[in-house]
Coordinates of C-alpha atoms in Angstrom, one line a residue:
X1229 CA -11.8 12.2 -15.4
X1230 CA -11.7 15.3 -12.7
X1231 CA -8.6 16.5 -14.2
X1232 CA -9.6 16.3 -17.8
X1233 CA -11.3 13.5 -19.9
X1234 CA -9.7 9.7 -19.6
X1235 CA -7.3 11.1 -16.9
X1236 CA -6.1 9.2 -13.7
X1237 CA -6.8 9.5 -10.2
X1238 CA -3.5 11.4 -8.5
X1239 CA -2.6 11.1 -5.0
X1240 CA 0.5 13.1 -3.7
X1241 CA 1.2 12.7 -0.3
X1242 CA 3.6 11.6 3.0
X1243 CA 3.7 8.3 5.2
X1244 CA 6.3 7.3 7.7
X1245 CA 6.2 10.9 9.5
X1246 CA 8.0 9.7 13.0
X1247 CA 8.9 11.9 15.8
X1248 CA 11.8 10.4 17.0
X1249 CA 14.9 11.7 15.3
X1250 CA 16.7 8.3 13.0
X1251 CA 13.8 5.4 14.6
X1252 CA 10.3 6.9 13.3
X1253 CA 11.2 10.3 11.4
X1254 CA 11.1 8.5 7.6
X1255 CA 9.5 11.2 5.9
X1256 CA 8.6 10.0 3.0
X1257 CA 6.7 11.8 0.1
X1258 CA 4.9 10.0 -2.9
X1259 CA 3.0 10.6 -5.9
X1260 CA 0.4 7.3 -7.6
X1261 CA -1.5 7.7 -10.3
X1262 CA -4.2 4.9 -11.2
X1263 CA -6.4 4.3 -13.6
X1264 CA -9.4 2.1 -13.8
X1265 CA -9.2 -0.5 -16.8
X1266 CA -12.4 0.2 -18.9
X1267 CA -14.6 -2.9 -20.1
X1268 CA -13.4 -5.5 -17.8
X1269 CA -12.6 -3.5 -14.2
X1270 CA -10.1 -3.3 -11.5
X1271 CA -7.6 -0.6 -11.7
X1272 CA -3.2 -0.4 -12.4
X1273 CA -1.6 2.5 -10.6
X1274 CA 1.9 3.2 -10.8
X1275 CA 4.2 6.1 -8.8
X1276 CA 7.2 6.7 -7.5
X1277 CA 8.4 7.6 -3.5
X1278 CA 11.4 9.5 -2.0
X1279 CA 12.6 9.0 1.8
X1280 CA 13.9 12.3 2.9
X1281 CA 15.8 10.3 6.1
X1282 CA 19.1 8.6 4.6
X1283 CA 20.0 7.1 7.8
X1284 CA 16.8 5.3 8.0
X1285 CA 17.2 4.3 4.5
X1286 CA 20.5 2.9 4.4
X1287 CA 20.4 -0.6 4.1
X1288 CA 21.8 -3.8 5.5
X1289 CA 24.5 -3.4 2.7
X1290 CA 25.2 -0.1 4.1
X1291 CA 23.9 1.3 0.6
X1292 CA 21.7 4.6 0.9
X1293 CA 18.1 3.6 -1.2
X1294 CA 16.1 6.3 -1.0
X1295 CA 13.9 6.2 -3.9
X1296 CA 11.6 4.2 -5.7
X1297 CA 8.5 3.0 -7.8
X1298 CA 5.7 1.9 -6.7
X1299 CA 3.0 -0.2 -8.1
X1300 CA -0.4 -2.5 -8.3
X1301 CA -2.9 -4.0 -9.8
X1302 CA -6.4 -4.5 -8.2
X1303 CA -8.7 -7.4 -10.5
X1304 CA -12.5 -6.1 -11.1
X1305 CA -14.9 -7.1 -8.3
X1306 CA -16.3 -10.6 -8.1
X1307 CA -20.0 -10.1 -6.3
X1308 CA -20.8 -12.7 -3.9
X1309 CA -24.2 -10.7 -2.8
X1310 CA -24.4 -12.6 0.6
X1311 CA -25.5 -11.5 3.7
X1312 CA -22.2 -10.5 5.5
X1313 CA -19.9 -10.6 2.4
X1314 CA -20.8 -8.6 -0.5
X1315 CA -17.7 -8.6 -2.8
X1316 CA -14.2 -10.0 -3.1
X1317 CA -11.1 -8.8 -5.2
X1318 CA -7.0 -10.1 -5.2
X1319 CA -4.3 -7.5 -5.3
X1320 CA -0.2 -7.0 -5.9
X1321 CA 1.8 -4.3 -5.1
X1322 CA 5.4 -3.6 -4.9
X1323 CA 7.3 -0.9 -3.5
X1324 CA 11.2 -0.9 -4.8
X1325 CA 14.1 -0.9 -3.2
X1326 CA 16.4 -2.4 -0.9
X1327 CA 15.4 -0.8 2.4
X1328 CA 13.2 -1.2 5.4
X1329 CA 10.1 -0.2 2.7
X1330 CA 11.0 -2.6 -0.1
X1331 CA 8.4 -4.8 -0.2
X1332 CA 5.8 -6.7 -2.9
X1333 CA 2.8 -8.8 -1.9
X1334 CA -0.8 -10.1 -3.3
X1335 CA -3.6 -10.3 -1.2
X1336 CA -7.9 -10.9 -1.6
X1337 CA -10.1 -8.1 -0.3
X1338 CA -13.5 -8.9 1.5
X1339 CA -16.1 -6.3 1.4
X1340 CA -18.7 -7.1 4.0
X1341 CA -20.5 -3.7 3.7
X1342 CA -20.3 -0.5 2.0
X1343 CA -18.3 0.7 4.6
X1344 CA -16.0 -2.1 5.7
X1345 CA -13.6 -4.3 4.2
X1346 CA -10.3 -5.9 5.3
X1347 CA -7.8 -6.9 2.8
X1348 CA -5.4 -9.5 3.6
X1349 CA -2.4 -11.3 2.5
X1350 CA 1.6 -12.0 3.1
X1351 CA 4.6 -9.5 2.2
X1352 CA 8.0 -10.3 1.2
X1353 CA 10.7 -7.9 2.2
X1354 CA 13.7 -7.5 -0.4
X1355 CA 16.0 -6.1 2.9
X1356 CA 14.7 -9.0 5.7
X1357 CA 18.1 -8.2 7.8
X1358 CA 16.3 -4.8 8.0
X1359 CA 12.7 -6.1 9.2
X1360 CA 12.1 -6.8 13.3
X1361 CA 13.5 -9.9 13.7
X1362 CA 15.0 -10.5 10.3
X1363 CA 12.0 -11.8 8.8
X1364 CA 11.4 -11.8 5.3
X1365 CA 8.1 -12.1 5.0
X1366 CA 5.0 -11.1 7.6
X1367 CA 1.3 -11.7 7.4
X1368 CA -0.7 -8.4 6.7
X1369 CA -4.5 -7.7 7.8
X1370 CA -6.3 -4.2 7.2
X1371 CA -9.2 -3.5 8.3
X1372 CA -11.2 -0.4 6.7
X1373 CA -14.3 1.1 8.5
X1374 CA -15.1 4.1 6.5
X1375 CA -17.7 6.4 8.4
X1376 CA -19.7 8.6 6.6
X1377 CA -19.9 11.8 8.5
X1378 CA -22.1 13.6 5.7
X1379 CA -25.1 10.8 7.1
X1380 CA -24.9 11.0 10.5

């Protein structure tokens, strides 16, 4: 509710920023909104993303997908309370199109303090001819350690 009452968290941003010119240089901007789901908890979010590097997103079908939507659904925390692991919640995404990017995949966040987590869980590729090695689906693992500068 920052931007008025009931309204969605906004991010507008870029990933992919490469410095090699047609290998790392996606350029890719993106706007998510997500909202919380009152009552029960967890969160939806929904956006769209746009690849400014056409070479990079021209597919194995030599078609140029530049665009997209993106999307996910978090479930509400389940507390577990123990020492070492103090919440868990599952996720999906998915980010359209046939391209190096396209992607969906569901995973289980573990919270083991209030400043780390790692969230976990396979992707499936909707381009695997354009993945390393042609695979079409890869094991992901991301580890969070949030540092809070304001208490140090």
């Amino acid at each position: 509710s920052s931007l008025f009452a009931g309204s969605p968290g906004v991010s507008v941003g870029i990933f992919g920023v490469g410095f090699k010119k047609n290998v790392s240089d996606y350029n890719v901007a993106h706007l998510v909104l997500q909202k919380s789901i009152p009552g029960i908890g967890g969160s939806v979010a929904i956006g769209a993303y746009h690849g400014f590097n056409k070479t990079l997103f021209t597919n194995t079908d030599g078609d140029v997908v530049q665009s997209g939507a993106l999307a996910a659904v978090t479930s509400p925390d389940i507390e577990i309370g123990r020492k070492g692991l103090k919440k868990v919640n599952f996720v999906a995404d998915v980010q359209t199109g046939k391209n190096a990017y396209g992607a969906w995949g569901i995973g289980a966040g573990f919270y083991f303090a209030e400043n780390v987590s790692l969230l976990t869980g396979p992707v499936f590729f909707f381009d695997k001819k354009a993945q390393p090695g042609g695979s079409d689906t890869l094991w992901s693992l991301q580890l969070d350690i949030d540092i809070p500068f304001d208490k140090l």
